[in-house]
mmCIF file of the C-alpha atoms, coordinates in Angstrom:
data_MODEL
# 
_entry.id   MODEL 
# 
loop_
_atom_site.group_PDB 
_atom_site.id 
_atom_site.type_symbol 
_atom_site.label_atom_id 
_atom_site.label_alt_id 
_atom_site.label_comp_id 
_atom_site.label_asym_id 
_atom_site.label_entity_id 
_atom_site.label_seq_id 
_atom_site.pdbx_PDB_ins_code 
_atom_site.Cartn_x 
_atom_site.Cartn_y 
_atom_site.Cartn_z 
_atom_site.occupancy 
_atom_site.B_iso_or_equiv 
_atom_site.pdbx_formal_charge 
_atom_site.auth_seq_id 
_atom_site.auth_comp_id 
_atom_site.auth_asym_id 
_atom_site.auth_atom_id 
_atom_site.pdbx_PDB_model_num 
ATOM 1   C CA . VAL A 1 1   ? -82.207  -47.461 -211.002 1.00 0.00 ? 1   VAL A CA 1 
ATOM 2   C CA . ASN A 1 2   ? -81.793  -48.902 -214.391 1.00 0.00 ? 2   ASN A CA 1 
ATOM 3   C CA . CYS A 1 3   ? -79.180  -46.909 -216.209 1.00 0.00 ? 3   CYS A CA 1 
ATOM 4   C CA . THR A 1 4   ? -78.226  -46.981 -219.656 1.00 0.00 ? 4   THR A CA 1 
ATOM 5   C CA . TRP A 1 5   ? -76.164  -44.493 -221.934 1.00 0.00 ? 5   TRP A CA 1 
ATOM 6   C CA . ALA A 1 6   ? -77.350  -42.800 -224.949 1.00 0.00 ? 6   ALA A CA 1 
ATOM 7   C CA . LEU A 1 7   ? -75.893  -40.397 -227.306 1.00 0.00 ? 7   LEU A CA 1 
ATOM 8   C CA . LEU A 1 8   ? -77.990  -36.805 -227.065 1.00 0.00 ? 8   LEU A CA 1 
ATOM 9   C CA . PRO A 1 9   ? -76.972  -33.219 -227.530 1.00 0.00 ? 9   PRO A CA 1 
ATOM 10  C CA . ILE A 1 10  ? -76.376  -31.551 -223.907 1.00 0.00 ? 10  ILE A CA 1 
ATOM 11  C CA . PRO A 1 11  ? -75.383  -28.205 -223.089 1.00 0.00 ? 11  PRO A CA 1 
ATOM 12  C CA . ASN A 1 12  ? -71.826  -27.683 -223.162 1.00 0.00 ? 12  ASN A CA 1 
ATOM 13  C CA . HIS A 1 13  ? -71.433  -26.469 -219.525 1.00 0.00 ? 13  HIS A CA 1 
ATOM 14  C CA . LEU A 1 14  ? -72.121  -30.279 -218.980 1.00 0.00 ? 14  LEU A CA 1 
ATOM 15  C CA . ASP A 1 15  ? -69.504  -31.646 -221.446 1.00 0.00 ? 15  ASP A CA 1 
ATOM 16  C CA . PRO A 1 16  ? -66.696  -32.014 -219.016 1.00 0.00 ? 16  PRO A CA 1 
ATOM 17  C CA . LEU A 1 17  ? -69.109  -34.418 -216.837 1.00 0.00 ? 17  LEU A CA 1 
ATOM 18  C CA . PHE A 1 18  ? -69.404  -36.762 -219.696 1.00 0.00 ? 18  PHE A CA 1 
ATOM 19  C CA . THR A 1 19  ? -66.022  -36.961 -221.636 1.00 0.00 ? 19  THR A CA 1 
ATOM 20  C CA . HIS A 1 20  ? -65.255  -40.231 -219.891 1.00 0.00 ? 20  HIS A CA 1 
ATOM 21  C CA . CYS A 1 21  ? -68.406  -42.188 -220.962 1.00 0.00 ? 21  CYS A CA 1 
ATOM 22  C CA . LEU A 1 22  ? -67.412  -43.078 -224.687 1.00 0.00 ? 22  LEU A CA 1 
ATOM 23  C CA . PRO A 1 23  ? -63.775  -41.868 -225.721 1.00 0.00 ? 23  PRO A CA 1 
ATOM 24  C CA . SER A 1 24  ? -64.604  -42.468 -229.191 1.00 0.00 ? 24  SER A CA 1 
ATOM 25  C CA . VAL A 1 25  ? -67.405  -39.916 -229.381 1.00 0.00 ? 25  VAL A CA 1 
ATOM 26  C CA . GLN A 1 26  ? -66.977  -36.481 -231.213 1.00 0.00 ? 26  GLN A CA 1 
ATOM 27  C CA . HIS A 1 27  ? -68.045  -34.434 -228.076 1.00 0.00 ? 27  HIS A CA 1 
ATOM 28  C CA . GLN A 1 28  ? -68.075  -31.222 -230.281 1.00 0.00 ? 28  GLN A CA 1 
ATOM 29  C CA . GLU A 1 29  ? -71.135  -32.739 -232.026 1.00 0.00 ? 29  GLU A CA 1 
ATOM 30  C CA . ARG A 1 30  ? -72.832  -35.120 -229.563 1.00 0.00 ? 30  ARG A CA 1 
ATOM 31  C CA . ARG A 1 31  ? -72.604  -35.638 -226.058 1.00 0.00 ? 31  ARG A CA 1 
ATOM 32  C CA . CYS A 1 32  ? -73.155  -38.623 -223.742 1.00 0.00 ? 32  CYS A CA 1 
ATOM 33  C CA . LEU A 1 33  ? -76.171  -38.450 -221.161 1.00 0.00 ? 33  LEU A CA 1 
ATOM 34  C CA . PRO A 1 34  ? -77.019  -40.705 -218.689 1.00 0.00 ? 34  PRO A CA 1 
ATOM 35  C CA . LEU A 1 35  ? -80.706  -42.169 -219.123 1.00 0.00 ? 35  LEU A CA 1 
ATOM 36  C CA . ARG A 1 36  ? -82.603  -43.582 -216.203 1.00 0.00 ? 36  ARG A CA 1 
ATOM 37  C CA . GLY A 1 37  ? -85.846  -45.591 -216.844 1.00 0.00 ? 37  GLY A CA 1 
ATOM 38  C CA . GLY A 1 38  ? -85.811  -44.617 -220.370 1.00 0.00 ? 38  GLY A CA 1 
ATOM 39  C CA . MET A 1 39  ? -86.181  -40.781 -219.755 1.00 0.00 ? 39  MET A CA 1 
ATOM 40  C CA . ALA A 1 40  ? -83.210  -38.485 -220.000 1.00 0.00 ? 40  ALA A CA 1 
ATOM 41  C CA . ASP A 1 41  ? -82.310  -36.519 -216.863 1.00 0.00 ? 41  ASP A CA 1 
ATOM 42  C CA . GLU A 1 42  ? -81.823  -33.225 -218.830 1.00 0.00 ? 42  GLU A CA 1 
ATOM 43  C CA . HIS A 1 43  ? -80.910  -30.200 -216.923 1.00 0.00 ? 43  HIS A CA 1 
ATOM 44  C CA . GLY A 1 44  ? -81.089  -26.739 -218.053 1.00 0.00 ? 44  GLY A CA 1 
ATOM 45  C CA . LYS A 1 45  ? -79.063  -23.205 -217.672 1.00 0.00 ? 45  LYS A CA 1 
ATOM 46  C CA . PRO A 1 46  ? -79.914  -20.377 -215.750 1.00 0.00 ? 46  PRO A CA 1 
ATOM 47  C CA . ALA A 1 47  ? -82.434  -18.074 -217.372 1.00 0.00 ? 47  ALA A CA 1 
ATOM 48  C CA . GLU A 1 48  ? -80.811  -14.679 -218.394 1.00 0.00 ? 48  GLU A CA 1 
ATOM 49  C CA . GLY A 1 49  ? -81.264  -12.357 -215.632 1.00 0.00 ? 49  GLY A CA 1 
ATOM 50  C CA . LEU A 1 50  ? -82.320  -14.835 -213.101 1.00 0.00 ? 50  LEU A CA 1 
ATOM 51  C CA . GLU A 1 51  ? -81.278  -13.767 -209.317 1.00 0.00 ? 51  GLU A CA 1 
ATOM 52  C CA . CYS A 1 52  ? -81.224  -15.473 -205.923 1.00 0.00 ? 52  CYS A CA 1 
ATOM 53  C CA . MET A 1 53  ? -84.522  -14.337 -204.112 1.00 0.00 ? 53  MET A CA 1 
ATOM 54  C CA . VAL A 1 54  ? -82.501  -14.617 -201.044 1.00 0.00 ? 54  VAL A CA 1 
ATOM 55  C CA . THR A 1 55  ? -79.024  -12.981 -201.567 1.00 0.00 ? 55  THR A CA 1 
ATOM 56  C CA . PHE A 1 56  ? -80.079  -11.008 -204.935 1.00 0.00 ? 56  PHE A CA 1 
ATOM 57  C CA . ASP A 1 57  ? -76.802  -12.243 -206.469 1.00 0.00 ? 57  ASP A CA 1 
ATOM 58  C CA . ASP A 1 58  ? -76.973  -13.244 -210.034 1.00 0.00 ? 58  ASP A CA 1 
ATOM 59  C CA . ILE A 1 59  ? -77.672  -17.035 -210.809 1.00 0.00 ? 59  ILE A CA 1 
ATOM 60  C CA . THR A 1 60  ? -74.860  -18.324 -213.090 1.00 0.00 ? 60  THR A CA 1 
ATOM 61  C CA . GLU A 1 61  ? -73.643  -21.644 -214.080 1.00 0.00 ? 61  GLU A CA 1 
ATOM 62  C CA . GLU A 1 62  ? -71.467  -21.570 -210.888 1.00 0.00 ? 62  GLU A CA 1 
ATOM 63  C CA . ASN A 1 63  ? -74.438  -21.589 -208.614 1.00 0.00 ? 63  ASN A CA 1 
ATOM 64  C CA . TYR A 1 64  ? -77.463  -22.642 -210.370 1.00 0.00 ? 64  TYR A CA 1 
ATOM 65  C CA . CYS A 1 65  ? -79.479  -25.551 -209.174 1.00 0.00 ? 65  CYS A CA 1 
ATOM 66  C CA . GLU A 1 66  ? -82.491  -27.510 -210.031 1.00 0.00 ? 66  GLU A CA 1 
ATOM 67  C CA . TYR A 1 67  ? -84.936  -29.534 -207.606 1.00 0.00 ? 67  TYR A CA 1 
ATOM 68  C CA . ARG A 1 68  ? -87.007  -32.835 -208.319 1.00 0.00 ? 68  ARG A CA 1 
ATOM 69  C CA . SER A 1 69  ? -90.555  -32.372 -207.421 1.00 0.00 ? 69  SER A CA 1 
ATOM 70  C CA . GLN A 1 70  ? -92.453  -35.475 -206.635 1.00 0.00 ? 70  GLN A CA 1 
ATOM 71  C CA . PRO A 1 71  ? -94.284  -37.724 -207.577 1.00 0.00 ? 71  PRO A CA 1 
ATOM 72  C CA . SER A 1 72  ? -94.002  -36.341 -211.217 1.00 0.00 ? 72  SER A CA 1 
ATOM 73  C CA . GLY A 1 73  ? -90.205  -36.255 -211.135 1.00 0.00 ? 73  GLY A CA 1 
ATOM 74  C CA . LYS A 1 74  ? -90.091  -33.046 -212.864 1.00 0.00 ? 74  LYS A CA 1 
ATOM 75  C CA . TRP A 1 75  ? -86.833  -31.187 -212.512 1.00 0.00 ? 75  TRP A CA 1 
ATOM 76  C CA . LEU A 1 76  ? -87.508  -27.517 -211.863 1.00 0.00 ? 76  LEU A CA 1 
ATOM 77  C CA . PRO A 1 77  ? -85.215  -24.392 -211.700 1.00 0.00 ? 77  PRO A CA 1 
ATOM 78  C CA . ALA A 1 78  ? -84.867  -23.291 -208.257 1.00 0.00 ? 78  ALA A CA 1 
ATOM 79  C CA . LYS A 1 79  ? -85.052  -19.376 -207.557 1.00 0.00 ? 79  LYS A CA 1 
ATOM 80  C CA . PHE A 1 80  ? -82.287  -19.705 -204.973 1.00 0.00 ? 80  PHE A CA 1 
ATOM 81  C CA . SER A 1 81  ? -78.557  -20.055 -205.495 1.00 0.00 ? 81  SER A CA 1 
ATOM 82  C CA . GLN A 1 82  ? -76.652  -23.487 -204.598 1.00 0.00 ? 82  GLN A CA 1 
ATOM 83  C CA . ALA A 1 83  ? -75.283  -21.695 -201.185 1.00 0.00 ? 83  ALA A CA 1 
ATOM 84  C CA . VAL A 1 84  ? -78.897  -21.021 -200.159 1.00 0.00 ? 84  VAL A CA 1 
ATOM 85  C CA . VAL A 1 85  ? -80.369  -24.275 -201.080 1.00 0.00 ? 85  VAL A CA 1 
ATOM 86  C CA . GLU A 1 86  ? -77.386  -26.085 -199.204 1.00 0.00 ? 86  GLU A CA 1 
ATOM 87  C CA . GLU A 1 87  ? -77.915  -24.145 -196.209 1.00 0.00 ? 87  GLU A CA 1 
ATOM 88  C CA . MET A 1 88  ? -81.773  -24.729 -196.161 1.00 0.00 ? 88  MET A CA 1 
ATOM 89  C CA . ILE A 1 89  ? -81.091  -28.508 -196.397 1.00 0.00 ? 89  ILE A CA 1 
ATOM 90  C CA . ASP A 1 90  ? -78.712  -28.267 -193.459 1.00 0.00 ? 90  ASP A CA 1 
ATOM 91  C CA . THR A 1 91  ? -80.724  -25.830 -191.158 1.00 0.00 ? 91  THR A CA 1 
ATOM 92  C CA . GLN A 1 92  ? -84.469  -25.948 -192.044 1.00 0.00 ? 92  GLN A CA 1 
ATOM 93  C CA . PHE A 1 93  ? -85.266  -28.904 -189.803 1.00 0.00 ? 93  PHE A CA 1 
ATOM 94  C CA . GLN A 1 94  ? -83.393  -27.374 -186.543 1.00 0.00 ? 94  GLN A CA 1 
ATOM 95  C CA . ARG A 1 95  ? -85.040  -23.852 -187.704 1.00 0.00 ? 95  ARG A CA 1 
ATOM 96  C CA . TYR A 1 96  ? -88.284  -25.626 -187.570 1.00 0.00 ? 96  TYR A CA 1 
ATOM 97  C CA . LEU A 1 97  ? -87.829  -26.894 -183.869 1.00 0.00 ? 97  LEU A CA 1 
ATOM 98  C CA . GLU A 1 98  ? -86.318  -23.552 -182.864 1.00 0.00 ? 98  GLU A CA 1 
ATOM 99  C CA . ASP A 1 99  ? -89.601  -21.722 -184.296 1.00 0.00 ? 99  ASP A CA 1 
ATOM 100 C CA . VAL A 1 100 ? -92.077  -24.095 -182.653 1.00 0.00 ? 100 VAL A CA 1 
ATOM 101 C CA . GLU A 1 101 ? -90.338  -23.622 -179.223 1.00 0.00 ? 101 GLU A CA 1 
ATOM 102 C CA . LYS A 1 102 ? -90.289  -19.844 -179.572 1.00 0.00 ? 102 LYS A CA 1 
ATOM 103 C CA . ALA A 1 103 ? -94.138  -19.852 -180.773 1.00 0.00 ? 103 ALA A CA 1 
ATOM 104 C CA . ALA A 1 104 ? -95.024  -22.027 -177.778 1.00 0.00 ? 104 ALA A CA 1 
ATOM 105 C CA . ARG A 1 105 ? -93.929  -19.203 -175.514 1.00 0.00 ? 105 ARG A CA 1 
ATOM 106 C CA . ASP A 1 106 ? -96.268  -16.819 -177.403 1.00 0.00 ? 106 ASP A CA 1 
ATOM 107 C CA . CYS A 1 107 ? -99.532  -18.091 -178.675 1.00 0.00 ? 107 CYS A CA 1 
ATOM 108 C CA . ALA A 1 108 ? -101.410 -21.189 -179.976 1.00 0.00 ? 108 ALA A CA 1 
ATOM 109 C CA . ALA A 1 109 ? -101.969 -19.671 -183.370 1.00 0.00 ? 109 ALA A CA 1 
ATOM 110 C CA . ALA A 1 110 ? -98.394  -19.328 -183.987 1.00 0.00 ? 110 ALA A CA 1 
ATOM 111 C CA . VAL A 1 111 ? -97.874  -22.964 -182.881 1.00 0.00 ? 111 VAL A CA 1 
ATOM 112 C CA . ARG A 1 112 ? -100.857 -24.114 -184.960 1.00 0.00 ? 112 ARG A CA 1 
ATOM 113 C CA . ARG A 1 113 ? -99.291  -22.534 -188.199 1.00 0.00 ? 113 ARG A CA 1 
ATOM 114 C CA . LEU A 1 114 ? -96.081  -24.504 -187.568 1.00 0.00 ? 114 LEU A CA 1 
ATOM 115 C CA . VAL A 1 115 ? -97.279  -27.761 -186.611 1.00 0.00 ? 115 VAL A CA 1 
ATOM 116 C CA . VAL A 1 116 ? -100.441 -28.344 -188.633 1.00 0.00 ? 116 VAL A CA 1 
ATOM 117 C CA . LYS A 1 117 ? -98.261  -30.153 -191.410 1.00 0.00 ? 117 LYS A CA 1 
ATOM 118 C CA . GLY A 1 118 ? -96.125  -31.844 -189.096 1.00 0.00 ? 118 GLY A CA 1 
ATOM 119 C CA . PRO A 1 119 ? -92.226  -31.973 -188.714 1.00 0.00 ? 119 PRO A CA 1 
ATOM 120 C CA . PRO A 1 120 ? -90.694  -31.272 -192.203 1.00 0.00 ? 120 PRO A CA 1 
ATOM 121 C CA . VAL A 1 121 ? -88.680  -33.996 -193.646 1.00 0.00 ? 121 VAL A CA 1 
ATOM 122 C CA . TRP A 1 122 ? -87.771  -32.682 -197.128 1.00 0.00 ? 122 TRP A CA 1 
ATOM 123 C CA . LEU A 1 123 ? -86.600  -29.267 -198.432 1.00 0.00 ? 123 LEU A CA 1 
ATOM 124 C CA . SER A 1 124 ? -89.393  -26.947 -198.991 1.00 0.00 ? 124 SER A CA 1 
ATOM 125 C CA . ASP A 1 125 ? -90.163  -23.257 -199.917 1.00 0.00 ? 125 ASP A CA 1 
ATOM 126 C CA . ALA A 1 126 ? -93.314  -22.119 -201.526 1.00 0.00 ? 126 ALA A CA 1 
ATOM 127 C CA . HIS A 1 127 ? -91.720  -19.123 -203.198 1.00 0.00 ? 127 HIS A CA 1 
ATOM 128 C CA . GLY A 1 128 ? -88.268  -20.340 -204.240 1.00 0.00 ? 128 GLY A CA 1 
ATOM 129 C CA . LEU A 1 129 ? -88.889  -23.896 -204.769 1.00 0.00 ? 129 LEU A CA 1 
ATOM 130 C CA . PRO A 1 130 ? -92.637  -24.149 -205.911 1.00 0.00 ? 130 PRO A CA 1 
ATOM 131 C CA . LEU A 1 131 ? -94.017  -27.542 -206.406 1.00 0.00 ? 131 LEU A CA 1 
ATOM 132 C CA . ALA A 1 132 ? -95.188  -28.980 -209.645 1.00 0.00 ? 132 ALA A CA 1 
ATOM 133 C CA . GLU A 1 133 ? -98.982  -29.224 -209.849 1.00 0.00 ? 133 GLU A CA 1 
ATOM 134 C CA . ASP A 1 134 ? -100.346 -32.104 -207.565 1.00 0.00 ? 134 ASP A CA 1 
ATOM 135 C CA . ASP A 1 135 ? -96.892  -32.777 -206.319 1.00 0.00 ? 135 ASP A CA 1 
ATOM 136 C CA . THR A 1 136 ? -96.097  -33.079 -202.645 1.00 0.00 ? 136 THR A CA 1 
ATOM 137 C CA . HIS A 1 137 ? -92.533  -32.775 -202.006 1.00 0.00 ? 137 HIS A CA 1 
ATOM 138 C CA . ILE A 1 138 ? -88.918  -32.204 -203.333 1.00 0.00 ? 138 ILE A CA 1 
ATOM 139 C CA . SER A 1 139 ? -86.531  -35.538 -203.306 1.00 0.00 ? 139 SER A CA 1 
ATOM 140 C CA . GLU A 1 140 ? -83.616  -34.216 -204.868 1.00 0.00 ? 140 GLU A CA 1 
ATOM 141 C CA . VAL A 1 141 ? -81.557  -31.270 -206.027 1.00 0.00 ? 141 VAL A CA 1 
ATOM 142 C CA . TRP A 1 142 ? -79.034  -30.949 -208.707 1.00 0.00 ? 142 TRP A CA 1 
ATOM 143 C CA . PHE A 1 143 ? -76.183  -28.454 -208.712 1.00 0.00 ? 143 PHE A CA 1 
ATOM 144 C CA . CYS A 1 144 ? -75.075  -27.167 -212.275 1.00 0.00 ? 144 CYS A CA 1 
ATOM 145 C CA . ASN A 1 145 ? -71.467  -26.596 -210.678 1.00 0.00 ? 145 ASN A CA 1 
ATOM 146 C CA . GLY A 1 146 ? -70.213  -30.117 -210.710 1.00 0.00 ? 146 GLY A CA 1 
ATOM 147 C CA . GLY A 1 147 ? -73.401  -31.644 -212.092 1.00 0.00 ? 147 GLY A CA 1 
ATOM 148 C CA . VAL A 1 148 ? -73.785  -33.275 -208.529 1.00 0.00 ? 148 VAL A CA 1 
ATOM 149 C CA . THR A 1 149 ? -77.306  -34.689 -207.371 1.00 0.00 ? 149 THR A CA 1 
ATOM 150 C CA . LYS A 1 150 ? -78.089  -35.061 -203.859 1.00 0.00 ? 150 LYS A CA 1 
ATOM 151 C CA . SER A 1 151 ? -81.054  -35.878 -201.581 1.00 0.00 ? 151 SER A CA 1 
ATOM 152 C CA . ALA A 1 152 ? -83.272  -33.011 -200.582 1.00 0.00 ? 152 ALA A CA 1 
ATOM 153 C CA . LYS A 1 153 ? -83.909  -34.763 -197.115 1.00 0.00 ? 153 LYS A CA 1 
ATOM 154 C CA . LEU A 1 154 ? -83.393  -32.228 -194.355 1.00 0.00 ? 154 LEU A CA 1 
ATOM 155 C CA . LYS A 1 155 ? -80.352  -32.704 -192.101 1.00 0.00 ? 155 LYS A CA 1 
ATOM 156 C CA . GLY A 1 156 ? -81.656  -34.091 -188.843 1.00 0.00 ? 156 GLY A CA 1 
ATOM 157 C CA . ALA A 1 157 ? -84.982  -34.775 -190.072 1.00 0.00 ? 157 ALA A CA 1 
ATOM 158 C CA . LEU A 1 158 ? -86.998  -37.527 -188.389 1.00 0.00 ? 158 LEU A CA 1 
ATOM 159 C CA . GLU A 1 159 ? -89.186  -40.201 -190.277 1.00 0.00 ? 159 GLU A CA 1 
ATOM 160 C CA . GLY A 1 160 ? -91.394  -42.768 -189.443 1.00 0.00 ? 160 GLY A CA 1 
ATOM 161 C CA . PRO A 1 161 ? -92.271  -43.549 -185.571 1.00 0.00 ? 161 PRO A CA 1 
ATOM 162 C CA . GLU A 1 162 ? -89.746  -41.006 -184.429 1.00 0.00 ? 162 GLU A CA 1 
ATOM 163 C CA . ARG A 1 163 ? -91.290  -38.129 -186.539 1.00 0.00 ? 163 ARG A CA 1 
ATOM 164 C CA . GLU A 1 164 ? -94.787  -39.289 -185.343 1.00 0.00 ? 164 GLU A CA 1 
ATOM 165 C CA . GLN A 1 165 ? -93.865  -39.203 -181.799 1.00 0.00 ? 165 GLN A CA 1 
ATOM 166 C CA . LEU A 1 166 ? -92.226  -35.657 -182.182 1.00 0.00 ? 166 LEU A CA 1 
ATOM 167 C CA . TRP A 1 167 ? -95.541  -34.469 -183.935 1.00 0.00 ? 167 TRP A CA 1 
ATOM 168 C CA . GLU A 1 168 ? -97.662  -35.915 -181.436 1.00 0.00 ? 168 GLU A CA 1 
ATOM 169 C CA . SER A 1 169 ? -95.869  -33.992 -178.591 1.00 0.00 ? 169 SER A CA 1 
ATOM 170 C CA . GLN A 1 170 ? -95.910  -30.937 -180.544 1.00 0.00 ? 170 GLN A CA 1 
ATOM 171 C CA . LYS A 1 171 ? -99.897  -31.325 -180.997 1.00 0.00 ? 171 LYS A CA 1 
ATOM 172 C CA . SER A 1 172 ? -100.339 -32.030 -177.167 1.00 0.00 ? 172 SER A CA 1 
ATOM 173 C CA . VAL A 1 173 ? -98.481  -28.742 -176.556 1.00 0.00 ? 173 VAL A CA 1 
ATOM 174 C CA . LEU A 1 174 ? -100.928 -27.099 -178.912 1.00 0.00 ? 174 LEU A CA 1 
ATOM 175 C CA . THR A 1 175 ? -103.997 -28.672 -177.453 1.00 0.00 ? 175 THR A CA 1 
ATOM 176 C CA . SER A 1 176 ? -102.818 -27.448 -173.877 1.00 0.00 ? 176 SER A CA 1 
ATOM 177 C CA . MET A 1 177 ? -101.962 -23.872 -175.253 1.00 0.00 ? 177 MET A CA 1 
ATOM 178 C CA . GLU A 1 178 ? -105.405 -23.743 -176.770 1.00 0.00 ? 178 GLU A CA 1 
ATOM 179 C CA . ALA A 1 179 ? -107.267 -24.862 -173.593 1.00 0.00 ? 179 ALA A CA 1 
ATOM 180 C CA . ALA A 1 180 ? -105.295 -22.224 -171.503 1.00 0.00 ? 180 ALA A CA 1 
ATOM 181 C CA . GLU A 1 181 ? -106.240 -19.587 -174.007 1.00 0.00 ? 181 GLU A CA 1 
ATOM 182 C CA . THR A 1 182 ? -109.932 -20.491 -173.986 1.00 0.00 ? 182 THR A CA 1 
ATOM 183 C CA . ALA A 1 183 ? -109.940 -20.561 -170.245 1.00 0.00 ? 183 ALA A CA 1 
ATOM 184 C CA . SER A 1 184 ? -108.166 -17.134 -170.066 1.00 0.00 ? 184 SER A CA 1 
ATOM 185 C CA . LYS A 1 185 ? -110.735 -15.786 -172.375 1.00 0.00 ? 185 LYS A CA 1 
ATOM 186 C CA . GLU A 1 186 ? -113.607 -17.244 -170.535 1.00 0.00 ? 186 GLU A CA 1 
ATOM 187 C CA . GLY A 1 187 ? -112.149 -15.706 -167.273 1.00 0.00 ? 187 GLY A CA 1 
ATOM 188 C CA . ALA A 1 188 ? -111.843 -12.249 -168.761 1.00 0.00 ? 188 ALA A CA 1 
ATOM 189 C CA . GLU A 1 189 ? -115.670 -12.058 -169.548 1.00 0.00 ? 189 GLU A CA 1 
# 
């Protein structure tokens, strides 16, 4: 990534993160902000009254986070706290595997709902982390507390041929379940 530095106003809560960049800058008036590809990676502050959709705790600068929707590259405010987003990154893939396994004991429709998109790779939640229009996934998350940006790739997520192999085996299980349900319905008639 092509990085340069510019002097732009940034929110006061980010000031400590950039005090090292140009010591001669009067940080009370202007602050340093990294630029990538000619566009500032500007982040906001939590809206007044925002609360986490999971814990119902107030979202403050201590637990506020944003996520980058791709391919537009837009940073959007999360409706979840930092702790919830970090937990999701750590557990969402494993939870998917467990849910598919549990659903496979019940009915094909439950498996179909889970398997149709394939094993997840990236953090996602349609309600708390809605994508920008025409975007496909979340690539990064940014945490206001510390100004840290990290990948939104799920812990343990598979990619490439490994993901395809898992997905094919799940689709095979689904096909077998659907055939068994069809045979069961035909036998009951």
